[in-house]
Structures are given as structure tokens and as C-alpha cells.
mmCIF file of C-alpha atoms in Angstrom:
data_model
loop_
_atom_site.group_PDB
_atom_site.id
_atom_site.type_symbol
_atom_site.label_atom_id
_atom_site.label_comp_id
_atom_site.label_asym_id
_atom_site.label_seq_id
_atom_site.Cartn_x
_atom_site.Cartn_y
_atom_site.Cartn_z
ATOM 1 C CA MET L 1 13.495 -22.555 -2.866
ATOM 2 C CA LYS L 2 14.093 -19.888 0.178
ATOM 3 C CA ASN L 3 17.559 -19.682 -1.242
ATOM 4 C CA ARG L 4 16.507 -17.867 -4.439
ATOM 5 C CA ARG L 5 17.187 -14.009 -3.815
ATOM 6 C CA ILE L 6 14.083 -11.534 -4.845
ATOM 7 C CA VAL L 7 14.994 -7.904 -5.355
ATOM 8 C CA ILE L 8 12.622 -5.014 -6.021
ATOM 9 C CA THR L 9 14.147 -3.144 -9.164
ATOM 10 C CA GLY L 10 11.173 -0.967 -9.956
ATOM 11 C CA ILE L 11 8.782 1.915 -8.514
ATOM 12 C CA GLY L 12 5.740 3.497 -9.581
ATOM 13 C CA VAL L 13 3.184 5.555 -7.307
ATOM 14 C CA ILE L 14 0.355 7.847 -7.716
ATOM 15 C CA SER L 15 -1.003 8.955 -4.198
ATOM 16 C CA PRO L 16 -2.644 12.060 -2.697
ATOM 17 C CA ILE L 17 1.113 13.000 -2.144
ATOM 18 C CA GLY L 18 2.521 12.610 -5.547
ATOM 19 C CA LYS L 19 2.028 11.020 -8.345
ATOM 20 C CA SER L 20 5.719 9.948 -9.018
ATOM 21 C CA LYS L 21 8.376 8.568 -7.160
ATOM 22 C CA GLU L 22 10.244 11.987 -6.741
ATOM 23 C CA GLU L 23 7.047 14.005 -5.749
ATOM 24 C CA PHE L 24 6.260 11.379 -3.046
ATOM 25 C CA THR L 25 9.468 11.345 -1.697
ATOM 26 C CA GLN L 26 9.570 14.820 -1.468
ATOM 27 C CA ALA L 27 6.304 14.843 0.407
ATOM 28 C CA LEU L 28 7.518 12.307 2.644
ATOM 29 C CA SER L 29 10.491 14.200 3.522
ATOM 30 C CA GLU L 30 8.610 17.437 4.258
ATOM 31 C CA GLY L 31 6.049 15.818 6.287
ATOM 32 C CA LYS L 32 3.200 17.037 3.649
ATOM 33 C CA SER L 33 -0.332 15.960 4.300
ATOM 34 C CA GLY L 34 -2.515 14.955 0.924
ATOM 35 C CA ILE L 35 -5.586 15.272 2.615
ATOM 36 C CA ASP L 36 -8.295 18.147 1.584
ATOM 37 C CA LYS L 37 -12.120 18.760 1.445
ATOM 38 C CA ILE L 38 -13.582 16.012 -0.843
ATOM 39 C CA THR L 39 -13.915 17.471 -4.625
ATOM 40 C CA ARG L 40 -15.214 13.973 -6.225
ATOM 41 C CA PHE L 41 -18.802 14.454 -4.860
ATOM 42 C CA ASP L 42 -20.759 17.142 -2.639
ATOM 43 C CA ALA L 43 -20.009 15.972 0.831
ATOM 44 C CA SER L 44 -21.685 18.373 2.701
ATOM 45 C CA GLU L 45 -24.317 16.165 4.193
ATOM 46 C CA TYR L 46 -22.009 13.449 5.174
ATOM 47 C CA SER L 47 -20.432 13.329 8.715
ATOM 48 C CA THR L 48 -16.793 13.118 6.919
ATOM 49 C CA LYS L 49 -16.241 15.579 4.193
ATOM 50 C CA ILE L 50 -12.634 15.002 3.737
ATOM 51 C CA ALA L 51 -10.287 12.526 1.994
ATOM 52 C CA GLY L 52 -6.882 11.992 0.394
ATOM 53 C CA GLU L 53 -7.875 12.803 -3.413
ATOM 54 C CA VAL L 54 -5.282 11.958 -5.839
ATOM 55 C CA LYS L 55 -4.771 15.528 -7.407
ATOM 56 C CA ASN L 56 -5.108 16.352 -11.129
ATOM 57 C CA PHE L 57 -4.843 12.690 -12.589
ATOM 58 C CA ASN L 58 -5.734 12.405 -16.167
ATOM 59 C CA PRO L 59 -5.802 8.358 -17.265
ATOM 60 C CA GLU L 60 -5.124 9.768 -20.791
ATOM 61 C CA GLU L 61 -1.512 11.001 -20.015
ATOM 62 C CA TYR L 62 -1.356 6.843 -19.766
ATOM 63 C CA ILE L 63 -4.052 5.281 -21.250
ATOM 64 C CA ASP L 64 -5.495 5.009 -24.506
ATOM 65 C CA LYS L 65 -8.806 7.326 -24.088
ATOM 66 C CA LYS L 66 -11.294 4.751 -25.456
ATOM 67 C CA LYS L 67 -9.477 2.110 -23.100
ATOM 68 C CA ALA L 68 -9.585 4.464 -20.045
ATOM 69 C CA ARG L 69 -13.175 5.205 -20.506
ATOM 70 C CA ARG L 70 -14.059 1.373 -19.819
ATOM 71 C CA MET L 71 -11.828 1.131 -16.770
ATOM 72 C CA ASP L 72 -12.881 2.242 -13.461
ATOM 73 C CA ARG L 73 -10.680 4.287 -12.092
ATOM 74 C CA PHE L 74 -9.031 1.989 -9.628
ATOM 75 C CA VAL L 75 -7.846 -0.132 -12.589
ATOM 76 C CA GLN L 76 -6.828 3.360 -14.409
ATOM 77 C CA LEU L 77 -4.530 4.415 -11.047
ATOM 78 C CA GLY L 78 -2.971 0.896 -11.111
ATOM 79 C CA VAL L 79 -2.265 0.256 -14.747
ATOM 80 C CA ALA L 80 -0.599 4.145 -14.686
ATOM 81 C CA ALA L 81 1.650 2.966 -11.540
ATOM 82 C CA ALA L 82 2.431 0.095 -13.534
ATOM 83 C CA GLN L 83 3.732 1.680 -16.558
ATOM 84 C CA SER L 84 5.540 4.410 -14.199
ATOM 85 C CA ALA L 85 7.224 0.972 -11.972
ATOM 86 C CA ILE L 86 8.150 -0.785 -15.753
ATOM 87 C CA SER L 87 9.530 2.350 -16.866
ATOM 88 C CA ASP L 88 11.862 2.746 -13.551
ATOM 89 C CA SER L 89 12.865 -0.846 -13.822
ATOM 90 C CA MET L 90 14.516 -0.300 -17.108
ATOM 91 C CA LEU L 91 12.871 -3.771 -18.399
ATOM 92 C CA ASP L 92 13.463 -4.003 -22.222
ATOM 93 C CA LEU L 93 10.578 -6.042 -22.859
ATOM 94 C CA SER L 94 11.638 -6.576 -26.275
ATOM 95 C CA LYS L 95 14.579 -8.860 -24.961
ATOM 96 C CA GLU L 96 12.233 -10.889 -22.205
ATOM 97 C CA ASP L 97 10.198 -13.830 -22.385
ATOM 98 C CA LEU L 98 6.636 -12.246 -21.571
ATOM 99 C CA THR L 99 5.724 -15.677 -20.256
ATOM 100 C CA ARG L 100 7.992 -15.556 -17.364
ATOM 101 C CA ILE L 101 6.722 -11.880 -16.190
ATOM 102 C CA GLY L 102 3.614 -11.974 -14.217
ATOM 103 C CA VAL L 103 1.392 -9.969 -12.534
ATOM 104 C CA ILE L 104 -0.338 -9.876 -9.054
ATOM 105 C CA VAL L 105 -2.266 -6.614 -8.061
ATOM 106 C CA GLY L 106 -4.227 -6.636 -4.749
ATOM 107 C CA SER L 107 -7.504 -4.118 -3.767
ATOM 108 C CA GLY L 108 -9.919 -4.047 -1.089
ATOM 109 C CA ILE L 109 -12.643 -2.910 -3.002
ATOM 110 C CA GLY L 110 -12.612 -2.703 -6.466
ATOM 111 C CA GLY L 111 -14.616 -0.764 -8.777
ATOM 112 C CA LEU L 112 -17.337 0.894 -6.476
ATOM 113 C CA LYS L 113 -17.951 3.932 -8.324
ATOM 114 C CA THR L 114 -19.082 1.803 -11.373
ATOM 115 C CA ILE L 115 -21.388 -0.352 -9.313
ATOM 116 C CA ALA L 116 -22.994 2.472 -7.617
ATOM 117 C CA ASP L 117 -23.097 4.233 -10.999
ATOM 118 C CA GLU L 118 -24.613 1.181 -13.110
ATOM 119 C CA CYS L 119 -27.245 0.541 -9.741
ATOM 120 C CA ALA L 120 -28.649 4.029 -10.338
ATOM 121 C CA VAL L 121 -29.024 3.496 -14.302
ATOM 122 C CA LEU L 122 -30.672 -0.146 -13.512
ATOM 123 C CA LEU L 123 -33.255 1.673 -11.031
ATOM 124 C CA GLU L 124 -33.908 5.010 -13.210
ATOM 125 C CA LYS L 125 -33.691 3.358 -16.590
ATOM 126 C CA GLY L 126 -34.133 -0.312 -16.279
ATOM 127 C CA PRO L 127 -31.977 -3.473 -16.667
ATOM 128 C CA ARG L 128 -31.152 -2.880 -20.392
ATOM 129 C CA ARG L 129 -29.800 0.139 -20.032
ATOM 130 C CA VAL L 130 -26.966 -1.362 -17.848
ATOM 131 C CA SER L 131 -23.313 -0.944 -19.097
ATOM 132 C CA PRO L 132 -21.847 -4.377 -20.748
ATOM 133 C CA PHE L 133 -18.711 -3.217 -19.141
ATOM 134 C CA LEU L 134 -19.908 -3.234 -15.823
ATOM 135 C CA VAL L 135 -18.632 -6.467 -14.444
ATOM 136 C CA PRO L 136 -15.187 -6.255 -16.222
ATOM 137 C CA MET L 137 -14.967 -2.731 -14.762
ATOM 138 C CA GLU L 138 -15.736 -3.381 -11.348
ATOM 139 C CA ILE L 139 -13.959 -6.779 -10.804
ATOM 140 C CA ILE L 140 -10.582 -6.503 -8.757
ATOM 141 C CA ASN L 141 -8.690 -8.789 -10.676
ATOM 142 C CA MET L 142 -9.224 -6.356 -13.775
ATOM 143 C CA VAL L 143 -6.049 -3.918 -12.634
ATOM 144 C CA GLY L 144 -3.585 -7.275 -13.424
ATOM 145 C CA GLY L 145 -5.430 -8.144 -16.175
ATOM 146 C CA GLU L 146 -5.174 -4.872 -17.888
ATOM 147 C CA ILE L 147 -1.636 -4.680 -16.973
ATOM 148 C CA ALA L 148 -1.084 -7.692 -19.012
ATOM 149 C CA ILE L 149 -2.894 -6.907 -21.756
ATOM 150 C CA GLU L 150 -1.126 -3.055 -21.750
ATOM 151 C CA PHE L 151 2.264 -5.090 -22.182
ATOM 152 C CA ASN L 152 1.187 -8.639 -23.663
ATOM 153 C CA PHE L 153 2.932 -10.341 -20.164
ATOM 154 C CA THR L 154 1.169 -14.242 -20.135
ATOM 155 C CA GLY L 155 2.869 -15.470 -17.117
ATOM 156 C CA VAL L 156 0.871 -16.061 -13.878
ATOM 157 C CA ASN L 157 -1.867 -13.121 -12.985
ATOM 158 C CA TYR L 158 -4.472 -12.753 -10.517
ATOM 159 C CA GLY L 159 -5.809 -10.515 -7.836
ATOM 160 C CA VAL L 160 -5.772 -10.445 -4.162
ATOM 161 C CA VAL L 161 -8.570 -9.075 -1.989
ATOM 162 C CA SER L 162 -8.255 -8.929 1.838
ATOM 163 C CA ALA L 163 -9.220 -5.655 2.550
ATOM 164 C CA CYS L 164 -6.331 -3.354 3.854
ATOM 165 C CA ALA L 165 -3.939 -6.080 3.719
ATOM 166 C CA SER L 166 -4.192 -6.898 0.039
ATOM 167 C CA SER L 167 -1.479 -5.347 -1.357
ATOM 168 C CA ASN L 168 0.642 -6.794 1.079
ATOM 169 C CA ASN L 169 -0.472 -10.333 0.582
ATOM 170 C CA ALA L 170 -0.172 -9.680 -3.365
ATOM 171 C CA ILE L 171 3.501 -8.833 -2.535
ATOM 172 C CA GLY L 172 4.136 -11.721 -0.496
ATOM 173 C CA ASP L 173 2.502 -14.021 -3.022
ATOM 174 C CA SER L 174 4.863 -12.727 -5.536
ATOM 175 C CA LEU L 175 7.608 -13.243 -3.478
ATOM 176 C CA ARG L 176 6.916 -16.985 -3.291
ATOM 177 C CA LEU L 177 6.038 -17.356 -6.445
ATOM 178 C CA LEU L 178 9.436 -16.255 -7.648
ATOM 179 C CA ARG L 179 10.878 -17.991 -5.222
ATOM 180 C CA TYR L 180 9.308 -21.287 -6.126
ATOM 181 C CA GLY L 181 10.556 -20.317 -10.016
ATOM 182 C CA ASP L 182 7.253 -19.611 -11.384
ATOM 183 C CA ALA L 183 8.445 -16.137 -12.893
ATOM 184 C CA ASP L 184 11.428 -14.408 -13.611
ATOM 185 C CA VAL L 185 9.959 -11.067 -12.821
ATOM 186 C CA ILE L 186 6.139 -10.088 -11.077
ATOM 187 C CA ILE L 187 4.557 -6.346 -11.242
ATOM 188 C CA THR L 188 2.656 -6.278 -8.088
ATOM 189 C CA GLY L 189 1.370 -4.164 -5.214
ATOM 190 C CA GLY L 190 -2.205 -2.669 -5.119
ATOM 191 C CA ALA L 191 -4.831 -0.206 -6.118
ATOM 192 C CA GLU L 192 -7.922 1.700 -5.010
ATOM 193 C CA SER L 193 -10.326 4.074 -5.502
ATOM 194 C CA SER L 194 -13.505 3.915 -2.808
ATOM 195 C CA ILE L 195 -14.125 7.927 -2.300
ATOM 196 C CA THR L 196 -17.379 7.481 -3.558
ATOM 197 C CA THR L 197 -20.993 8.339 -2.377
ATOM 198 C CA VAL L 198 -21.497 5.177 -1.244
ATOM 199 C CA GLY L 199 -18.016 3.977 -0.070
ATOM 200 C CA VAL L 200 -17.789 7.235 2.273
ATOM 201 C CA ALA L 201 -21.249 6.725 3.290
ATOM 202 C CA GLY L 202 -20.659 3.156 4.485
ATOM 203 C CA PHE L 203 -17.338 3.963 6.557
ATOM 204 C CA CYS L 204 -19.383 6.865 8.022
ATOM 205 C CA SER L 205 -22.156 4.547 9.076
ATOM 206 C CA ALA L 206 -19.592 2.668 10.656
ATOM 207 C CA ARG L 207 -18.298 5.458 12.433
ATOM 208 C CA ALA L 208 -14.517 4.458 11.230
ATOM 209 C CA LEU L 209 -13.669 8.053 9.874
ATOM 210 C CA SER L 210 -12.052 11.302 11.294
ATOM 211 C CA GLN L 211 -14.330 13.947 11.416
ATOM 212 C CA ARG L 212 -12.052 16.584 11.676
ATOM 213 C CA ASN L 213 -13.667 18.489 8.726
ATOM 214 C CA ASP L 214 -12.386 21.908 9.848
ATOM 215 C CA ASN L 215 -8.846 20.719 9.918
ATOM 216 C CA PRO L 216 -8.380 18.158 6.840
ATOM 217 C CA GLN L 217 -4.451 17.916 7.072
ATOM 218 C CA GLY L 218 -4.515 17.462 10.631
ATOM 219 C CA ALA L 219 -7.282 14.679 10.870
ATOM 220 C CA SER L 220 -5.148 11.883 10.108
ATOM 221 C CA ARG L 221 -2.985 11.230 13.880
ATOM 222 C CA PRO L 222 -1.682 8.007 14.106
ATOM 223 C CA PHE L 223 -0.913 7.193 17.908
ATOM 224 C CA ASP L 224 -1.999 10.654 18.989
ATOM 225 C CA LYS L 225 -4.122 10.784 22.186
ATOM 226 C CA ASN L 226 -7.017 12.686 19.908
ATOM 227 C CA ARG L 227 -7.203 10.547 17.166
ATOM 228 C CA ASP L 228 -10.739 10.347 16.012
ATOM 229 C CA GLY L 229 -10.736 7.828 12.801
ATOM 230 C CA PHE L 230 -8.875 7.083 9.727
ATOM 231 C CA VAL L 231 -9.060 9.114 6.410
ATOM 232 C CA MET L 232 -9.984 7.646 3.571
ATOM 233 C CA SER L 233 -7.656 7.489 0.254
ATOM 234 C CA GLU L 234 -6.908 6.425 -3.097
ATOM 235 C CA GLY L 235 -4.119 5.990 -5.320
ATOM 236 C CA SER L 236 -1.805 2.795 -6.310
ATOM 237 C CA GLY L 237 1.500 1.493 -5.539
ATOM 238 C CA ILE L 238 3.411 -0.981 -7.849
ATOM 239 C CA ILE L 239 6.749 -2.723 -7.625
ATOM 240 C CA VAL L 240 8.773 -4.698 -10.177
ATOM 241 C CA LEU L 241 10.065 -8.144 -8.283
ATOM 242 C CA GLU L 242 12.967 -10.073 -9.863
ATOM 243 C CA THR L 243 14.893 -12.908 -8.862
ATOM 244 C CA LEU L 244 18.232 -11.830 -8.237
ATOM 245 C CA GLU L 245 19.643 -13.963 -10.981
ATOM 246 C CA HIS L 246 17.311 -12.140 -13.693
ATOM 247 C CA ALA L 247 18.017 -8.723 -12.210
ATOM 248 C CA GLN L 248 22.047 -9.018 -12.472
ATOM 249 C CA LYS L 249 21.758 -10.394 -15.737
ATOM 250 C CA ARG L 250 20.583 -7.494 -16.910
ATOM 251 C CA GLY L 251 22.127 -4.895 -14.996
ATOM 252 C CA ALA L 252 19.304 -3.566 -12.968
ATOM 253 C CA LYS L 253 19.362 -0.864 -10.480
ATOM 254 C CA ILE L 254 18.310 -2.799 -7.024
ATOM 255 C CA TYR L 255 16.504 -0.766 -4.379
ATOM 256 C CA ALA L 256 16.468 -3.718 -1.960
ATOM 257 C CA GLU L 257 15.788 -6.876 -1.299
ATOM 258 C CA LEU L 258 12.483 -8.383 -0.477
ATOM 259 C CA CYS L 259 13.281 -10.879 2.144
ATOM 260 C CA GLY L 260 10.402 -12.137 4.695
ATOM 261 C CA TYR L 261 6.349 -12.264 4.402
ATOM 262 C CA SER L 262 4.327 -13.779 6.560
ATOM 263 C CA ALA L 263 0.055 -13.703 6.804
ATOM 264 C CA THR L 264 -2.327 -14.695 9.668
ATOM 265 C CA ASP L 265 -5.886 -13.790 10.954
ATOM 266 C CA ASP L 266 -7.099 -12.357 14.398
ATOM 267 C CA ALA L 267 -10.492 -15.128 13.789
ATOM 268 C CA TYR L 268 -11.878 -12.480 16.183
ATOM 269 C CA HIS L 269 -14.286 -10.037 14.808
ATOM 270 C CA MET L 270 -15.378 -8.638 11.435
ATOM 271 C CA THR L 271 -13.811 -5.415 11.744
ATOM 272 C CA ALA L 272 -12.005 -4.819 15.241
ATOM 273 C CA PRO L 273 -8.570 -6.006 15.770
ATOM 274 C CA SER L 274 -7.977 -8.748 18.388
ATOM 275 C CA PRO L 275 -7.385 -7.138 21.493
ATOM 276 C CA ASP L 276 -4.467 -8.977 22.595
ATOM 277 C CA GLY L 277 -2.663 -8.267 19.323
ATOM 278 C CA THR L 278 -1.136 -12.063 19.047
ATOM 279 C CA SER L 279 -1.755 -12.683 15.741
ATOM 280 C CA ALA L 280 -0.487 -9.316 14.671
ATOM 281 C CA SER L 281 2.619 -9.820 16.455
ATOM 282 C CA ARG L 282 3.091 -13.819 15.347
ATOM 283 C CA ALA L 283 2.970 -12.561 11.645
ATOM 284 C CA MET L 284 5.811 -9.952 12.313
ATOM 285 C CA LYS L 285 7.357 -13.129 13.846
ATOM 286 C CA LEU L 286 7.019 -15.237 11.319
ATOM 287 C CA ALA L 287 7.982 -12.384 8.486
ATOM 288 C CA LEU L 288 11.343 -12.247 10.271
ATOM 289 C CA GLU L 289 11.857 -15.922 10.482
ATOM 290 C CA ASP L 290 10.966 -16.220 6.852
ATOM 291 C CA GLY L 291 13.687 -13.554 5.913
ATOM 292 C CA GLY L 292 16.111 -14.984 8.591
ATOM 293 C CA ILE L 293 16.364 -11.505 10.299
ATOM 294 C CA PRO L 294 17.418 -11.532 13.993
ATOM 295 C CA ILE L 295 15.058 -9.086 15.949
ATOM 296 C CA GLU L 296 18.449 -7.205 16.628
ATOM 297 C CA GLU L 297 18.551 -6.295 12.914
ATOM 298 C CA VAL L 298 15.363 -4.368 12.568
ATOM 299 C CA ASP L 299 16.039 -0.736 12.589
ATOM 300 C CA TYR L 300 12.767 0.484 11.429
ATOM 301 C CA ILE L 301 8.964 -0.377 11.262
ATOM 302 C CA ASN L 302 6.388 1.546 9.113
ATOM 303 C CA ALA L 303 3.366 0.725 10.779
ATOM 304 C CA HIS L 304 -0.172 0.217 9.952
ATOM 305 C CA GLY L 305 -0.888 3.384 12.176
ATOM 306 C CA THR L 306 -4.519 4.119 10.808
ATOM 307 C CA SER L 307 -5.215 6.434 13.718
ATOM 308 C CA THR L 308 -8.091 5.021 14.829
ATOM 309 C CA GLU L 309 -8.372 4.384 18.743
ATOM 310 C CA LEU L 310 -8.091 0.404 18.598
ATOM 311 C CA ASN L 311 -5.655 -0.198 15.954
ATOM 312 C CA ASP L 312 -2.845 2.185 17.358
ATOM 313 C CA LYS L 313 -2.783 0.873 20.581
ATOM 314 C CA ILE L 314 -3.062 -2.959 19.680
ATOM 315 C CA GLU L 315 -0.538 -2.448 16.962
ATOM 316 C CA THR L 316 1.729 -0.892 19.564
ATOM 317 C CA SER L 317 1.046 -3.762 22.035
ATOM 318 C CA ALA L 318 1.910 -6.103 19.192
ATOM 319 C CA ILE L 319 5.467 -4.442 18.254
ATOM 320 C CA LYS L 320 6.066 -4.742 21.899
ATOM 321 C CA LYS L 321 5.189 -8.709 22.189
ATOM 322 C CA VAL L 322 7.718 -9.061 19.392
ATOM 323 C CA PHE L 323 10.454 -7.003 20.534
ATOM 324 C CA GLY L 324 10.639 -6.754 23.772
ATOM 325 C CA GLU L 325 12.493 -3.849 25.556
ATOM 326 C CA ARG L 326 14.018 -3.119 22.199
ATOM 327 C CA ALA L 327 10.482 -2.167 20.828
ATOM 328 C CA TYR L 328 11.517 1.601 22.260
ATOM 329 C CA LYS L 329 14.848 1.932 20.612
ATOM 330 C CA ILE L 330 13.076 1.044 17.132
ATOM 331 C CA PRO L 331 11.793 4.068 15.317
ATOM 332 C CA VAL L 332 8.057 3.600 14.125
ATOM 333 C CA SER L 333 6.095 5.955 11.581
ATOM 334 C CA SER L 334 2.998 5.991 9.850
ATOM 335 C CA THR L 335 2.768 6.961 6.243
ATOM 336 C CA LYS L 336 -1.106 7.382 6.768
ATOM 337 C CA SER L 337 -0.535 10.522 8.809
ATOM 338 C CA MET L 338 0.406 11.848 5.214
ATOM 339 C CA THR L 339 -1.179 10.068 2.627
ATOM 340 C CA GLY L 340 -4.470 9.033 4.610
ATOM 341 C CA HIS L 341 -5.543 5.450 4.555
ATOM 342 C CA LEU L 342 -5.413 3.624 0.755
ATOM 343 C CA LEU L 343 -7.190 0.621 1.787
ATOM 344 C CA GLY L 344 -6.069 -2.131 -0.121
ATOM 345 C CA ALA L 345 -3.361 -0.184 -2.024
ATOM 346 C CA ALA L 346 -1.877 1.008 1.316
ATOM 347 C CA GLY L 347 0.571 -1.734 2.038
ATOM 348 C CA ALA L 348 2.475 -1.130 -1.380
ATOM 349 C CA VAL L 349 2.789 2.510 -1.054
ATOM 350 C CA GLU L 350 4.283 2.171 2.736
ATOM 351 C CA LEU L 351 6.903 -0.487 1.265
ATOM 352 C CA ILE L 352 7.855 2.099 -1.575
ATOM 353 C CA ALA L 353 7.877 4.924 1.669
ATOM 354 C CA ILE L 354 10.254 2.518 3.247
ATOM 355 C CA LEU L 355 12.462 1.936 -0.197
ATOM 356 C CA MET L 356 12.752 5.739 -0.899
ATOM 357 C CA CYS L 357 13.553 6.550 2.920
ATOM 358 C CA MET L 358 16.445 3.796 2.616
ATOM 359 C CA GLU L 359 17.466 5.240 -0.795
ATOM 360 C CA LYS L 360 17.537 8.642 0.713
ATOM 361 C CA GLY L 361 18.685 8.267 3.871
ATOM 362 C CA PHE L 362 15.795 9.332 6.167
ATOM 363 C CA ILE L 363 12.831 8.301 8.423
ATOM 364 C CA HIS L 364 9.589 9.842 7.243
ATOM 365 C CA PRO L 365 7.642 11.433 9.840
ATOM 366 C CA THR L 366 4.242 10.374 11.865
ATOM 367 C CA ILE L 367 2.672 13.900 11.371
ATOM 368 C CA ASN L 368 -0.236 15.778 13.616
ATOM 369 C CA TYR L 369 1.700 14.090 16.846
ATOM 370 C CA GLU L 370 0.331 16.394 19.213
ATOM 371 C CA THR L 371 -0.444 14.597 22.588
ATOM 372 C CA PRO L 372 0.929 11.453 23.393
ATOM 373 C CA ASP L 373 -0.806 8.637 24.255
ATOM 374 C CA PRO L 374 -0.089 6.466 27.212
ATOM 375 C CA GLU L 375 -1.071 3.337 25.616
ATOM 376 C CA CYS L 376 1.146 4.314 22.607
ATOM 377 C CA ASP L 377 4.638 5.028 24.095
ATOM 378 C CA LEU L 378 7.178 3.934 21.105
ATOM 379 C CA ASP L 379 9.091 6.413 19.150
ATOM 380 C CA TYR L 380 7.135 7.359 16.317
ATOM 381 C CA VAL L 381 9.381 9.955 14.653
ATOM 382 C CA PRO L 382 7.037 12.821 15.576
ATOM 383 C CA ASN L 383 6.584 15.758 13.138
ATOM 384 C CA LYS L 384 9.840 16.066 11.527
ATOM 385 C CA LYS L 385 11.787 13.262 9.296
ATOM 386 C CA ARG L 386 15.035 11.860 11.269
ATOM 387 C CA ASP L 387 18.092 11.595 9.117
ATOM 388 C CA ALA L 388 19.023 7.654 9.493
ATOM 389 C CA GLN L 389 20.489 4.903 7.329
ATOM 390 C CA ILE L 390 17.788 2.085 7.194
ATOM 391 C CA ASN L 391 19.149 -1.121 6.659
ATOM 392 C CA CYS L 392 16.186 -3.427 7.433
ATOM 393 C CA ALA L 393 12.482 -2.548 7.973
ATOM 394 C CA ILE L 394 9.531 -4.055 8.324
ATOM 395 C CA SER L 395 5.727 -3.169 7.068
ATOM 396 C CA SER L 396 2.521 -4.251 8.757
ATOM 397 C CA SER L 397 -1.186 -4.127 6.981
ATOM 398 C CA LEU L 398 -3.727 -5.391 8.985
ATOM 399 C CA GLY L 399 -7.247 -5.579 7.433
ATOM 400 C CA PHE L 400 -11.065 -6.402 8.139
ATOM 401 C CA GLY L 401 -11.729 -9.645 8.652
ATOM 402 C CA GLY L 402 -8.589 -9.806 10.951
ATOM 403 C CA HIS L 403 -5.839 -10.269 8.159
ATOM 404 C CA ASN L 404 -2.612 -9.537 8.999
ATOM 405 C CA ALA L 405 0.329 -9.188 6.413
ATOM 406 C CA VAL L 406 3.735 -8.638 6.926
ATOM 407 C CA ILE L 407 6.609 -8.104 4.478
ATOM 408 C CA ALA L 408 10.401 -7.952 5.312
ATOM 409 C CA VAL L 409 12.949 -5.765 3.359
ATOM 410 C CA LYS L 410 16.712 -5.080 3.723
ATOM 411 C CA ARG L 411 19.390 -3.097 2.079
ATOM 412 C CA PHE L 412 20.747 -4.950 -0.792
ATOM 413 C CA LYS L 413 23.840 -6.614 -0.521
ATOM 414 C CA PRO L 414 25.792 -8.252 -3.381
ATOM 415 C CA PRO L 415 26.370 -12.532 -2.908
ATOM 416 C CA LYS L 416 30.138 -13.113 -2.001
ATOM 417 C CA ALA L 417 32.017 -14.307 -4.406
ATOM 418 C CA VAL L 418 32.755 -17.985 -4.038
#
């Protein structure tokens, strides 16, 4: 089963720093922040007034107007990113067996705005005025369901929910199902849109968010000593995964090979990571083992890097547990320094960041890194991109509930002729 190679052939991304892979890549290269004042609602009374919103997103550019009205924003973002990924992959669906194409998309929270809006209707106008579309609009699996409906994909289809590890788990599940032979192609990734009154209020009350309201673009500062919390963001990252045999048969462009995956849990606390980082480090080790990758071959780590006090120092410790002294020689950077934290969509967007850096020959920076933290002492590629060839990388996502999900990718090398 593990001998079946799985490759990435399509990319779709809608994020606070770009609504296409080209815009996204340019922003990564420039170290551009997508964080600004919240415009989706009046946040004047909130302790945090900033977020990473997707600017100028019009769902009707991607989706029929009537259909779009019956989708929560997180579903709209996911469907739009899927359209971009499928277009980018150059899949000719008229020639494909659609029963062999699946969809697995993760989200940490789902249709929170729909829930909040309809709860207000219930309280103000009574139960008979609640929308009949409440349930299908709010549920997390509807991203995959709507993508399947849009393209008539009748293969494996479900949603994944593991907080901020959701899209890495979705991608990892897709890898294993493709290896097992359950599909030829799987559309996978994550989508999230929880910048809502109740979503922001909840994270504010948990004291998880940065309160650097006077400097939005400088608020997300992973691994910096003066970090004060993460910045909530929205968006979607979707990739097209295929078996190598299927991709080569149709002459597809291959971005990279997805070769390793692992998931563990801290079993420690509902929101805080385990202080020793043991389960997070074990997830990294198992992902490398799954991909048959010696630690000497890893030349870049895309960190979870949330800009919270506990995550950044514990993740640094976990990296050291895996790589030992070599940890100091591996560039580590956090996409969240620019995008903010896309919660359940973060892992997929960060994988796309790796793929674009791999293609363009640079490592994107961790911006806003100004004051070193003695407990965070690795090479975080501070503030400016670094020209480099990435041949093998890992990406970590850690979520509330103790979830750890790690994926490994490497530059594609065609199989040797026999």
C-alpha cells in the first residue's frame, strides 16, 4: 500500500494575503501582512479589534447567486478555492471516472455566523422564523458536499474536525485513502470563516488573541519575545491529490510528492499544549518514518507558529527533540506571521506556502521578529525571505484538544526506469 506514490497537482488558495496562488506567493515573498482592523462587524467594544479578513471576496464570482445565499461564508470560501485548485490541476472531468474522485475537507468551527444569526432570529421572532437552511449551512461536512455537488464527484466524501489540525488531518486521511486504492484523485484541504461577533468574543474571553490593536500588521509575531497571542483569520486552502500513476497518465504538472503523515494527541489539556512537547515531537518523527525520510534530508520546517506564549516555546522544544543539534541548522518559519491563524484551514494554506516556496526557490520569512526569546532560539528566517532550494519539508498543525498533525512533502523525482 505504501509503495503507491501520491502527488500534488493542483492548488487553490483564498487568504488574507491573496485570493490566488500568484497573489499569495508574491505576498509571501514580500513578507506582507494581511492583518487589519475588523470590518465584518463593529468591534469597538472587544479587547481585540483586528483580524485577517479576506478582502473583496465576492462569492458570485465563483458560485451561482442563489446557491451562494444558501452557503455559510466558510463553505463559499472552500468551494471557491476548490474551483481554483481543480482548474489549476488541468483535470479534464469529461474524461475522468467521477466515482474515483473524492473530497475530504476540514474545518475547525464551521458555520458560526449562520448559527449566531439564526439564534438571534429564534430569540427575537420565534422558532418558525428560523431558516430551513440553518443545519446544512452550519455543518462542517457541507464544504465537501457542495464541492461534490458542483463537480458531480461521487467518491469518498467527508469532513474532518480537529480544531486547528483539521486540514492537516484531512490531507493525511486523503493520502492514506489514495495509497489504499479507494480513489484516484482526492480534493482536500480546509476552509474557515469565524471572524464573527461570537467567535471573536469567545477567543477574547479565552485571552488567546493579540491585543496589539494599534499595530495590526505587527500583531502576529511568532517566536518573538513580545508576542501576546494569535490573530484570528479566515480563508481556504485546497489541493488536488492524485496517485502518481493517474497523474502521469494524464500528463499532469506535479508540484511535489506528499509522502508522510502522522497524527497524535497530547491527552493533556483542552486548550494548552503539553509542556514537554512529547506528542508533538512524536507526530513529527512518525510523519518522517511514514515518508521514509531521514532527519538529515529535512531542509525546511513550516511551523504551527501561532504567536502565543505556550505554543511557540513548546513547538521549539518539540523540534529540538526530533532533530537534536541539527534543529539549529534547519530554517523554520511561520506563515501565520503574515496570514494570521486560519484555524481549521491553517494547515492546508501553510502546505501551499511550502509548495510555492519550493517552486519559486525561496523560504518565506517570519515577519515581525524583533526581540529574540531565549526559549525560542532556532533559525526562524526573520523578516526577509531567503533564497533557497527546498527539497524536503514538514508542516505541523496543533489544535485545541491536544491534536497534533504533521505532513511531509518532498520535491518530486520521477521513478527510475526499470
